Short mmCIF file of C-alpha atoms and ligand atoms in Angstrom, two decimals:
data_model
loop_
_atom_site.label_atom_id
_atom_site.label_comp_id
_atom_site.label_asym_id
_atom_site.label_seq_id
_atom_site.Cartn_x
_atom_site.Cartn_y
_atom_site.Cartn_z
CA MET Z 1 -14.40 70.50 8.74
CA ARG Z 2 -11.80 72.50 7.56
CA LEU Z 3 -10.69 72.01 3.96
CA ASP Z 4 -7.26 70.73 4.93
CA SER Z 5 -8.70 68.20 7.20
CA ILE Z 6 -11.25 67.25 4.55
CA GLU Z 7 -8.06 66.65 2.09
CA GLN Z 8 -6.43 64.85 4.81
CA PHE Z 9 -9.65 62.53 4.99
CA ALA Z 10 -9.61 61.54 1.21
CA LEU Z 11 -5.84 60.97 1.29
CA ASP Z 12 -6.38 58.75 4.13
CA ARG Z 13 -9.41 56.78 2.44
CA ASP Z 14 -7.47 56.37 -0.62
CA ALA Z 15 -4.31 55.17 1.21
CA LEU Z 16 -6.34 52.60 2.91
CA ASP Z 17 -8.33 51.44 0.38
CA PRO Z 18 -8.13 47.81 -0.55
CA LEU Z 19 -8.94 48.55 -4.15
CA ALA Z 20 -6.53 51.31 -4.81
CA GLY Z 21 -4.09 49.13 -6.84
CA PHE Z 22 -7.09 48.34 -9.76
CA ARG Z 23 -6.37 52.21 -10.77
CA ASP Z 24 -2.86 51.40 -12.25
CA ARG Z 25 -4.75 48.67 -14.31
CA PHE Z 26 -6.43 51.59 -16.38
CA LEU Z 27 -5.30 54.17 -18.73
CA VAL Z 28 -6.35 57.72 -17.35
CA PRO Z 29 -6.38 60.33 -19.63
CA ARG Z 30 -4.47 63.79 -18.82
CA ASP Z 31 -5.15 67.15 -19.36
CA GLY Z 32 -2.62 69.97 -21.06
CA ASP Z 33 -0.59 70.03 -17.73
CA GLY Z 34 -0.21 66.25 -17.46
CA ARG Z 35 -2.29 65.99 -14.67
CA GLU Z 36 -4.74 62.98 -14.87
CA TRP Z 37 -8.51 63.29 -15.18
CA ALA Z 38 -10.75 63.33 -12.25
CA TYR Z 39 -12.93 60.72 -14.31
CA PHE Z 40 -16.72 60.58 -13.66
CA CYS Z 41 -18.01 59.35 -16.87
CA GLY Z 42 -17.53 55.73 -15.98
CA ASN Z 43 -21.48 55.42 -16.57
CA SER Z 44 -21.21 56.80 -20.21
CA LEU Z 45 -17.51 55.06 -21.34
CA GLY Z 46 -15.70 53.14 -18.79
CA LEU Z 47 -12.09 53.68 -19.06
CA GLN Z 48 -9.46 51.41 -21.07
CA PRO Z 49 -7.88 48.72 -19.07
CA ARG Z 50 -4.19 48.70 -19.87
CA ALA Z 51 -4.66 44.64 -20.82
CA VAL Z 52 -6.85 45.41 -23.66
CA ARG Z 53 -4.06 46.36 -26.08
CA ASP Z 54 -2.28 43.35 -25.74
CA ALA Z 55 -5.68 41.51 -26.18
CA ILE Z 56 -6.58 42.90 -29.26
CA ALA Z 57 -2.81 42.60 -30.60
CA HIS Z 58 -3.19 39.03 -29.47
CA GLU Z 59 -5.70 38.21 -31.61
CA LEU Z 60 -4.38 40.26 -34.57
CA ARG Z 61 -1.22 38.08 -34.27
CA CYS Z 62 -3.62 34.85 -34.44
CA TRP Z 63 -5.32 36.16 -37.37
CA SER Z 64 -1.83 36.86 -39.30
CA GLU Z 65 -0.36 33.48 -38.13
CA LEU Z 66 -3.40 31.26 -38.38
CA ALA Z 67 -5.77 32.72 -40.40
CA VAL Z 68 -8.56 30.53 -40.56
CA GLU Z 69 -7.15 27.89 -38.31
CA GLY Z 70 -7.43 30.72 -35.53
CA HIS Z 71 -10.82 29.18 -35.19
CA PHE Z 72 -9.72 25.80 -33.62
CA LYS Z 73 -5.99 26.65 -32.75
CA GLY Z 74 -4.16 29.42 -30.51
CA ASP Z 75 -4.74 29.45 -26.63
CA LEU Z 76 -7.91 30.86 -27.17
CA PRO Z 77 -9.80 29.54 -30.30
CA TRP Z 78 -12.28 31.88 -31.97
CA MET Z 79 -14.90 29.32 -32.41
CA HIS Z 80 -15.49 29.28 -28.64
CA TYR Z 81 -14.55 32.87 -27.92
CA HIS Z 82 -17.90 33.98 -26.48
CA GLU Z 83 -17.50 31.23 -23.91
CA PHE Z 84 -14.25 33.02 -22.72
CA VAL Z 85 -16.30 35.87 -21.56
CA ARG Z 86 -19.50 34.05 -20.28
CA ASP Z 87 -18.28 32.99 -16.32
CA ASP Z 88 -17.04 36.64 -15.76
CA MET Z 89 -20.26 38.19 -17.38
CA ALA Z 90 -22.49 35.67 -15.32
CA LEU Z 91 -20.64 36.54 -12.16
CA VAL Z 92 -21.62 40.15 -12.47
CA ALA Z 93 -24.95 39.51 -13.41
CA GLY Z 94 -25.76 37.01 -10.75
CA ALA Z 95 -26.77 34.41 -13.06
CA LEU Z 96 -25.53 31.01 -14.16
CA PRO Z 97 -23.06 30.78 -16.99
CA SER Z 98 -26.23 29.19 -19.24
CA GLU Z 99 -28.17 32.23 -18.48
CA VAL Z 100 -26.06 35.07 -20.23
CA VAL Z 101 -24.35 35.55 -23.79
CA ALA Z 102 -22.15 38.23 -24.87
CA MET Z 103 -23.44 39.21 -28.40
CA ASN Z 104 -24.69 42.09 -30.64
CA SER Z 105 -25.31 45.59 -29.50
CA LEU Z 106 -27.52 46.38 -26.56
CA THR Z 107 -30.85 47.79 -28.48
CA ALA Z 108 -30.69 44.91 -30.95
CA ASN Z 109 -30.67 42.45 -27.93
CA LEU Z 110 -33.63 44.33 -26.54
CA HIS Z 111 -35.38 43.63 -29.78
CA PHE Z 112 -34.28 40.02 -30.19
CA LEU Z 113 -35.39 39.05 -26.60
CA MET Z 114 -38.68 40.75 -27.40
CA VAL Z 115 -39.47 38.85 -30.66
CA SER Z 116 -39.35 35.93 -28.16
CA PHE Z 117 -40.91 37.47 -24.65
CA TYR Z 118 -43.24 40.29 -25.99
CA ARG Z 119 -46.00 38.45 -27.18
CA PRO Z 120 -48.88 40.69 -27.29
CA THR Z 121 -52.51 39.39 -27.31
CA LYS Z 122 -55.96 41.44 -27.75
CA GLN Z 123 -56.47 41.05 -24.20
CA ARG Z 124 -52.81 41.25 -23.30
CA PRO Z 125 -51.18 43.86 -25.45
CA ALA Z 126 -49.33 46.49 -23.32
CA ILE Z 127 -45.98 47.32 -22.22
CA LEU Z 128 -45.10 49.09 -19.12
CA ILE Z 129 -41.97 51.43 -18.99
CA GLU Z 130 -40.88 54.15 -16.87
CA ALA Z 131 -41.62 57.86 -18.31
CA GLY Z 132 -38.62 59.48 -19.47
CA ALA Z 133 -36.91 56.21 -20.35
CA PHE Z 134 -33.89 56.06 -22.57
CA PRO Z 135 -34.66 57.17 -26.17
CA SER Z 136 -33.34 53.80 -27.62
CA ASP Z 137 -35.53 51.92 -25.17
CA ARG Z 138 -38.61 53.68 -25.71
CA TYR Z 139 -38.38 53.66 -29.60
CA ALA Z 140 -37.51 49.90 -29.32
CA VAL Z 141 -40.59 49.19 -27.45
CA GLU Z 142 -43.08 51.63 -29.71
CA SER Z 143 -41.90 49.81 -32.66
CA GLN Z 144 -42.58 46.55 -31.21
CA ILE Z 145 -45.96 47.40 -30.44
CA ARG Z 146 -46.59 48.88 -33.89
CA PHE Z 147 -44.79 45.92 -35.55
CA HIS Z 148 -47.53 43.46 -33.69
CA GLY Z 149 -50.48 45.53 -34.99
CA PHE Z 150 -51.26 47.36 -31.72
CA ASP Z 151 -51.32 50.92 -30.82
CA PRO Z 152 -48.74 52.69 -28.96
CA SER Z 153 -50.77 55.46 -27.43
CA THR Z 154 -52.93 52.69 -25.70
CA ASP Z 155 -50.47 50.03 -25.39
CA LEU Z 156 -47.54 51.43 -24.28
CA ILE Z 157 -47.73 52.62 -20.68
CA GLU Z 158 -45.25 55.21 -19.19
CA LEU Z 159 -45.03 55.36 -15.59
CA GLU Z 160 -44.60 59.05 -14.11
CA ALA Z 161 -42.14 60.41 -11.81
CA ASP Z 162 -44.02 60.58 -8.21
CA GLU Z 163 -41.43 61.42 -5.99
CA PRO Z 164 -39.70 65.27 -6.00
CA GLY Z 165 -36.50 65.38 -8.67
CA GLY Z 166 -38.22 62.90 -10.95
CA THR Z 167 -37.63 59.71 -9.31
CA ILE Z 168 -40.23 56.76 -8.84
CA SER Z 169 -41.35 55.39 -5.65
CA ASP Z 170 -41.68 51.30 -5.01
CA ALA Z 171 -45.40 51.77 -4.42
CA ALA Z 172 -45.86 53.60 -7.74
CA ILE Z 173 -44.45 51.15 -9.59
CA ALA Z 174 -46.58 48.13 -7.66
CA ALA Z 175 -49.63 50.26 -8.09
CA ALA Z 176 -49.25 50.61 -11.92
CA ILE Z 177 -48.35 46.83 -12.30
CA ALA Z 178 -51.54 45.95 -10.09
CA GLN Z 179 -53.79 48.88 -12.41
CA HIS Z 180 -52.67 47.43 -15.47
CA GLY Z 181 -52.25 44.07 -14.46
CA GLU Z 182 -54.64 42.39 -16.86
CA ARG Z 183 -53.60 44.23 -20.13
CA LEU Z 184 -49.56 43.88 -19.14
CA ALA Z 185 -47.91 41.66 -21.74
CA LEU Z 186 -44.61 42.82 -20.41
CA VAL Z 187 -42.97 45.31 -17.82
CA LEU Z 188 -39.62 46.67 -18.90
CA MET Z 189 -37.88 48.53 -16.45
CA PRO Z 190 -34.13 49.82 -16.37
CA GLY Z 191 -32.02 48.42 -13.13
CA VAL Z 192 -30.72 52.03 -12.67
CA GLN Z 193 -32.62 55.00 -14.62
CA TYR Z 194 -29.51 56.67 -17.04
CA ARG Z 195 -30.84 60.30 -15.86
CA THR Z 196 -31.56 60.10 -12.47
CA GLY Z 197 -29.24 57.58 -11.11
CA GLN Z 198 -32.35 55.47 -9.38
CA LEU Z 199 -31.62 51.67 -8.72
CA PHE Z 200 -34.98 50.09 -9.09
CA ASP Z 201 -35.79 46.96 -6.59
CA ILE Z 202 -35.53 44.51 -9.31
CA ALA Z 203 -36.51 41.70 -7.51
CA ALA Z 204 -39.67 43.37 -6.32
CA ILE Z 205 -40.86 44.38 -9.87
CA THR Z 206 -39.96 40.76 -11.24
CA ALA Z 207 -42.31 39.35 -8.48
CA GLN Z 208 -45.07 42.06 -9.26
CA ALA Z 209 -44.94 41.53 -13.21
CA GLN Z 210 -44.86 37.96 -12.86
CA GLY Z 211 -47.82 38.07 -9.93
CA VAL Z 212 -50.01 39.56 -12.91
CA GLY Z 213 -49.18 36.96 -15.52
CA ALA Z 214 -46.77 39.47 -17.41
CA ILE Z 215 -43.05 38.98 -18.22
CA ALA Z 216 -40.37 41.11 -16.34
CA GLY Z 217 -37.77 42.57 -18.53
CA PHE Z 218 -34.63 44.67 -17.74
CA ASP Z 219 -32.25 47.09 -18.97
CA LEU Z 220 -29.24 46.82 -17.17
CA ALA Z 221 -27.42 49.49 -19.27
CA HIS Z 222 -26.53 51.19 -16.24
CA ALA Z 223 -26.80 48.38 -13.75
CA PHE Z 224 -24.18 45.99 -15.10
CA ALA Z 225 -20.93 46.30 -13.48
CA ASN Z 226 -22.53 48.69 -10.94
CA ALA Z 227 -25.25 47.76 -8.74
CA PRO Z 228 -25.46 44.31 -7.12
CA LEU Z 229 -27.29 41.74 -9.68
CA ARG Z 230 -29.15 38.71 -8.58
CA LEU Z 231 -30.99 37.90 -11.84
CA HIS Z 232 -31.11 34.10 -11.57
CA ASP Z 233 -32.28 34.05 -7.75
CA TRP Z 234 -34.69 37.02 -8.78
CA GLY Z 235 -36.33 34.97 -11.27
CA VAL Z 236 -35.99 37.72 -13.99
CA ASP Z 237 -37.23 36.54 -17.48
CA PHE Z 238 -34.80 38.49 -19.65
CA ALA Z 239 -32.35 41.14 -19.59
CA ALA Z 240 -29.88 42.99 -21.69
CA TRP Z 241 -26.97 45.61 -21.31
CA CYS Z 242 -23.92 47.14 -22.50
CA HIS Z 243 -20.28 46.54 -21.80
CA TYR Z 244 -18.87 50.12 -22.60
CA LYS Z 245 -20.29 51.86 -19.50
CA TYR Z 246 -19.10 50.65 -16.11
CA GLY Z 247 -17.95 47.33 -17.91
CA ASN Z 248 -15.03 49.28 -19.52
CA SER Z 249 -14.98 47.13 -22.77
CA GLY Z 250 -14.73 49.82 -25.09
CA PRO Z 251 -16.66 52.26 -27.41
CA GLY Z 252 -19.93 50.08 -29.07
CA ALA Z 253 -18.42 47.14 -26.99
CA VAL Z 254 -20.48 43.86 -27.53
CA ALA Z 255 -23.04 43.82 -25.48
CA GLY Z 256 -25.09 41.09 -23.00
CA ALA Z 257 -28.20 39.14 -22.68
CA PHE Z 258 -29.90 37.03 -20.11
CA VAL Z 259 -32.55 34.51 -20.48
CA HIS Z 260 -33.61 32.52 -17.25
CA GLU Z 261 -32.81 29.18 -16.79
CA ARG Z 262 -36.57 28.29 -16.75
CA HIS Z 263 -37.02 29.37 -20.27
CA ALA Z 264 -34.12 27.32 -21.24
CA GLY Z 265 -35.78 24.20 -22.97
CA ALA Z 266 -38.72 26.13 -24.00
CA GLU Z 267 -40.16 26.63 -27.49
CA PHE Z 268 -39.95 30.51 -28.66
CA PRO Z 269 -40.48 32.51 -31.39
CA ARG Z 270 -37.35 33.86 -32.48
CA PHE Z 271 -35.09 35.24 -34.91
CA ALA Z 272 -32.87 32.49 -35.53
CA GLY Z 273 -29.20 32.42 -37.15
CA TRP Z 274 -26.65 29.90 -37.23
CA TRP Z 275 -24.71 30.73 -34.16
CA GLY Z 276 -27.55 30.09 -32.07
CA SER Z 277 -28.04 26.32 -33.56
CA ASP Z 278 -26.78 23.83 -31.33
CA LYS Z 279 -23.04 23.68 -31.23
CA ASP Z 280 -23.05 19.84 -31.92
CA THR Z 281 -24.85 19.99 -35.08
CA ARG Z 282 -24.15 23.52 -36.04
CA PHE Z 283 -21.39 22.57 -38.48
CA ARG Z 284 -23.37 19.69 -40.49
CA MET Z 285 -25.14 22.88 -42.34
CA GLY Z 286 -28.33 21.14 -42.08
CA PRO Z 287 -31.57 23.14 -43.21
CA HIS Z 288 -33.20 23.02 -39.80
CA PHE Z 289 -32.29 25.25 -36.83
CA GLN Z 290 -32.05 23.56 -33.32
CA PRO Z 291 -31.52 26.16 -30.98
CA THR Z 292 -28.47 25.89 -28.32
CA VAL Z 293 -30.37 25.11 -24.89
CA GLY Z 294 -29.83 28.57 -22.57
CA ALA Z 295 -29.11 32.35 -23.44
CA GLU Z 296 -26.68 31.22 -26.67
CA GLY Z 297 -29.57 29.74 -28.40
CA TRP Z 298 -30.20 33.53 -29.16
CA GLN Z 299 -27.19 34.47 -30.80
CA LEU Z 300 -27.17 34.89 -34.40
CA SER Z 301 -23.72 35.20 -36.32
CA ASN Z 302 -20.03 34.02 -35.31
CA PRO Z 303 -19.16 37.00 -32.74
CA PRO Z 304 -16.43 39.89 -33.59
CA ILE Z 305 -13.04 38.18 -31.89
CA LEU Z 306 -11.73 41.80 -31.93
CA ALA Z 307 -14.61 43.16 -30.04
CA LEU Z 308 -14.81 40.37 -27.58
CA ALA Z 309 -11.18 40.73 -26.69
CA PRO Z 310 -11.44 43.88 -24.87
CA LEU Z 311 -14.59 42.36 -22.99
CA ARG Z 312 -12.49 39.52 -21.78
CA VAL Z 313 -9.78 41.30 -20.19
CA SER Z 314 -11.93 43.84 -19.04
CA LEU Z 315 -14.54 41.74 -17.23
CA GLN Z 316 -11.96 39.45 -15.58
CA LEU Z 317 -11.11 42.64 -13.49
CA PHE Z 318 -14.30 42.35 -11.70
CA ARG Z 319 -13.75 38.92 -10.60
CA GLU Z 320 -10.26 39.95 -9.31
CA ALA Z 321 -11.60 43.02 -7.39
CA GLY Z 322 -14.85 40.83 -6.03
CA MET Z 323 -18.40 42.51 -6.54
CA GLU Z 324 -19.17 42.49 -3.03
CA ARG Z 325 -15.80 44.75 -2.35
CA LEU Z 326 -16.55 47.08 -5.24
CA ARG Z 327 -20.13 47.39 -3.99
CA GLU Z 328 -19.00 48.20 -0.51
CA LYS Z 329 -16.47 50.90 -1.85
CA SER Z 330 -19.13 52.17 -4.25
CA VAL Z 331 -21.78 52.98 -1.57
CA ALA Z 332 -19.13 54.63 0.63
CA LEU Z 333 -17.60 56.70 -2.01
CA THR Z 334 -20.62 58.08 -3.59
CA GLY Z 335 -21.94 58.24 -0.05
CA TRP Z 336 -19.21 60.46 0.58
CA LEU Z 337 -19.90 62.53 -2.16
CA ALA Z 338 -23.34 63.27 -1.41
CA GLU Z 339 -22.79 64.01 2.05
CA GLN Z 340 -20.17 66.15 1.05
CA VAL Z 341 -22.44 68.16 -1.71
CA GLU Z 342 -25.37 68.08 1.04
CA SER Z 343 -22.72 70.17 3.75
CA ARG Z 344 -20.66 72.14 1.48
CA LEU Z 345 -22.65 72.82 -1.79
CA ASP Z 346 -26.09 72.71 -0.50
CA ASP Z 347 -26.62 76.34 -1.84
CA VAL Z 348 -25.71 75.38 -5.44
CA LEU Z 349 -26.63 71.91 -6.10
CA ASP Z 350 -29.66 69.54 -5.89
CA ILE Z 351 -29.25 65.78 -5.47
CA VAL Z 352 -31.70 64.10 -8.05
CA THR Z 353 -30.79 60.70 -7.06
CA PRO Z 354 -32.34 58.90 -4.19
CA ARG Z 355 -30.34 59.33 -0.84
CA GLU Z 356 -30.73 55.73 0.37
CA PRO Z 357 -27.69 53.70 -1.08
CA SER Z 358 -30.21 50.79 -1.64
CA ARG Z 359 -31.66 52.83 -4.20
CA ARG Z 360 -28.80 54.01 -6.29
CA GLY Z 361 -25.51 53.03 -7.85
CA ALA Z 362 -22.57 54.87 -8.59
CA GLN Z 363 -24.14 57.62 -9.93
CA LEU Z 364 -25.44 61.01 -8.48
CA SER Z 365 -27.30 63.17 -10.47
CA LEU Z 366 -26.97 66.72 -9.98
CA ARG Z 367 -29.02 69.70 -10.64
CA VAL Z 368 -27.83 73.29 -10.33
CA ARG Z 369 -30.27 75.45 -8.61
CA ASP Z 370 -30.09 78.39 -10.70
CA GLY Z 371 -31.15 76.64 -13.49
CA ARG Z 372 -30.10 75.04 -16.76
CA ASP Z 373 -27.45 78.06 -17.97
CA ALA Z 374 -25.90 77.90 -14.42
CA GLY Z 375 -25.80 74.07 -14.86
CA ARG Z 376 -24.30 74.62 -18.51
CA SER Z 377 -21.70 77.11 -16.88
CA LEU Z 378 -20.69 74.52 -14.14
CA PHE Z 379 -20.46 71.64 -16.19
CA ASP Z 380 -18.11 73.62 -18.51
CA TRP Z 381 -16.12 74.98 -15.73
CA LEU Z 382 -15.60 71.42 -14.79
CA THR Z 383 -14.67 69.87 -17.71
CA ALA Z 384 -12.33 72.94 -18.14
CA ARG Z 385 -10.29 71.84 -15.14
CA GLY Z 386 -10.25 67.82 -15.74
CA VAL Z 387 -12.97 67.04 -13.80
CA ILE Z 388 -15.19 65.22 -16.53
CA GLY Z 389 -18.57 64.26 -15.62
CA ASP Z 390 -21.58 64.69 -18.58
CA TRP Z 391 -24.67 66.51 -19.15
CA ARG Z 392 -28.14 64.96 -19.79
CA GLU Z 393 -30.59 67.55 -21.16
CA PRO Z 394 -32.35 69.11 -20.15
CA ASP Z 395 -30.64 70.15 -16.72
CA VAL Z 396 -29.02 67.12 -15.13
CA ILE Z 397 -25.30 66.92 -14.31
CA ARG Z 398 -24.18 63.27 -14.07
CA ILE Z 399 -21.36 62.13 -11.47
CA SER Z 400 -20.28 58.66 -11.55
CA PRO Z 401 -17.42 57.71 -9.15
CA ALA Z 402 -16.68 54.09 -10.41
CA PRO Z 403 -15.19 51.98 -7.45
CA LEU Z 404 -12.39 50.26 -9.90
CA TYR Z 405 -10.45 53.29 -10.79
CA ASN Z 406 -11.93 56.50 -8.75
CA ARG Z 407 -10.48 57.68 -5.62
CA TYR Z 408 -11.56 60.10 -2.77
CA SER Z 409 -9.22 62.39 -3.92
CA ASP Z 410 -10.83 62.60 -7.57
CA VAL Z 411 -14.38 63.53 -5.83
CA LEU Z 412 -12.35 66.24 -3.39
CA ARG Z 413 -11.59 67.37 -6.93
CA PHE Z 414 -15.09 67.78 -7.98
CA LEU Z 415 -16.12 69.28 -4.77
CA ASP Z 416 -13.09 72.06 -4.85
CA ALA Z 417 -14.25 72.91 -8.25
CA THR Z 418 -17.65 73.32 -7.78
CA ALA Z 419 -17.11 75.64 -4.92
CA ALA Z 420 -14.82 77.58 -6.81
CA TRP Z 421 -17.24 78.11 -9.30
CA ARG Z 422 -19.66 79.24 -6.91
CA ASP Z 423 -17.36 82.05 -5.41
CA ALA Z 424 -16.34 82.98 -8.57
CA ARG Z 425 -19.88 83.40 -9.61
CA ARG Z 426 -20.74 84.93 -6.28
CA PRO Z 427 -18.08 87.25 -4.82
CA ALA Z 428 -18.58 86.87 -0.94
C1 LIG W 1 -26.41 53.55 -22.84
C2 LIG W 1 -28.16 52.78 -23.36
C3 LIG W 1 -28.23 52.43 -24.33
C4 LIG W 1 -27.43 52.56 -25.24
O1 LIG W 1 -27.98 51.90 -26.46
P1 LIG W 1 -27.08 50.82 -27.47
O2 LIG W 1 -27.67 50.30 -28.58
O3 LIG W 1 -25.71 50.33 -26.72
O4 LIG W 1 -26.43 52.11 -28.45
C5 LIG W 1 -29.94 52.14 -24.44
N1 LIG W 1 -30.59 52.01 -23.04
C6 LIG W 1 -30.21 52.55 -22.16
C7 LIG W 1 -31.11 52.79 -20.81
C8 LIG W 1 -28.70 53.18 -22.11
O5 LIG W 1 -28.31 53.57 -20.82
#
């Protein structure tokens, strides 16, 4: 294909995109020349929806005009505020509204959920995670294992990659769960692995883990609002995620948690706080904790309203756009990126992320063939040209076209800039 016909293709696809209008609902940063960035970093921090500013301003106004009465008055009384984000969060997670709650931060939620769901015994003390897990997750599980008096050197099982580039086959996961089955208390896997971009088969892992008597928990930091999720139908025991990545809810946004309905009424060890206590009796201020049935029973504190306001309006966009349409565009857009990298940039870039659309979300992890220094050089070149991905040590560039706001013409800018870098380094 000649370059101009590629450009025509990108423009045509953008013109035909039924979701194209959503880009205008976001604030896209610009470079010094006033040109919008080609922003591929929604896997790290999603762009700001335009509606966020007003949503926060609204709560500031309620605070100034109603003060303490804002808990009960106004169109969005703070007392119930976490419920105003619940249904959209449930939709994105493929959960029942009673199975999800917005609270805390991601790592905190992993800990609080492990308090309930990681209950090691002498016979069954182990946690299985993927090797090279996000450091916070590894710190969390390691410290949980120690907290219970067990030994991470034997009881933290880290599943090594078995595929070229560092991804893990379904067979290797199944084999590890079968091999360690009797010792496994918890399998805690990502939905999408942050470095490789691999999307795991959450339904299969859940069934395998539960099949050996273990709990199936997931960190969905990179999967929430990116990959199709059916947490309820898949029978996942618990999950946690953040909302500042594909969820576009702002830096340090309030996180999410999922607890399957079948655990709703059960007795759990948990670290309790008043906001997890039954709504009907909470304000009697009695001494006994009576958990709210469902995920809300894991709440500790009254929620940060100014931080939940962005979440409320950001998640509404997913309902409006529709998760199926978003996934359809995502598969096509990232598929086009992959196809073009393979046909135009094969001499420079290796794709780390699996090639099957069912095994990836929006993100492609790319490794520059000439090694780490060349990788840094390309990354800096792209950044200087307003093409914003991110760099993950030791040698990966992540490019994540987010279907809510990215266009084919953004992807084309990445392709062209990378080709220009190659040509500048290796004059013909
Ligand atoms: C982004 C991310 C985190 C970040 O944790 P916070 O508690 O939100 O700071 C943790 N784990 C994974 C897998 C992530 O991708």
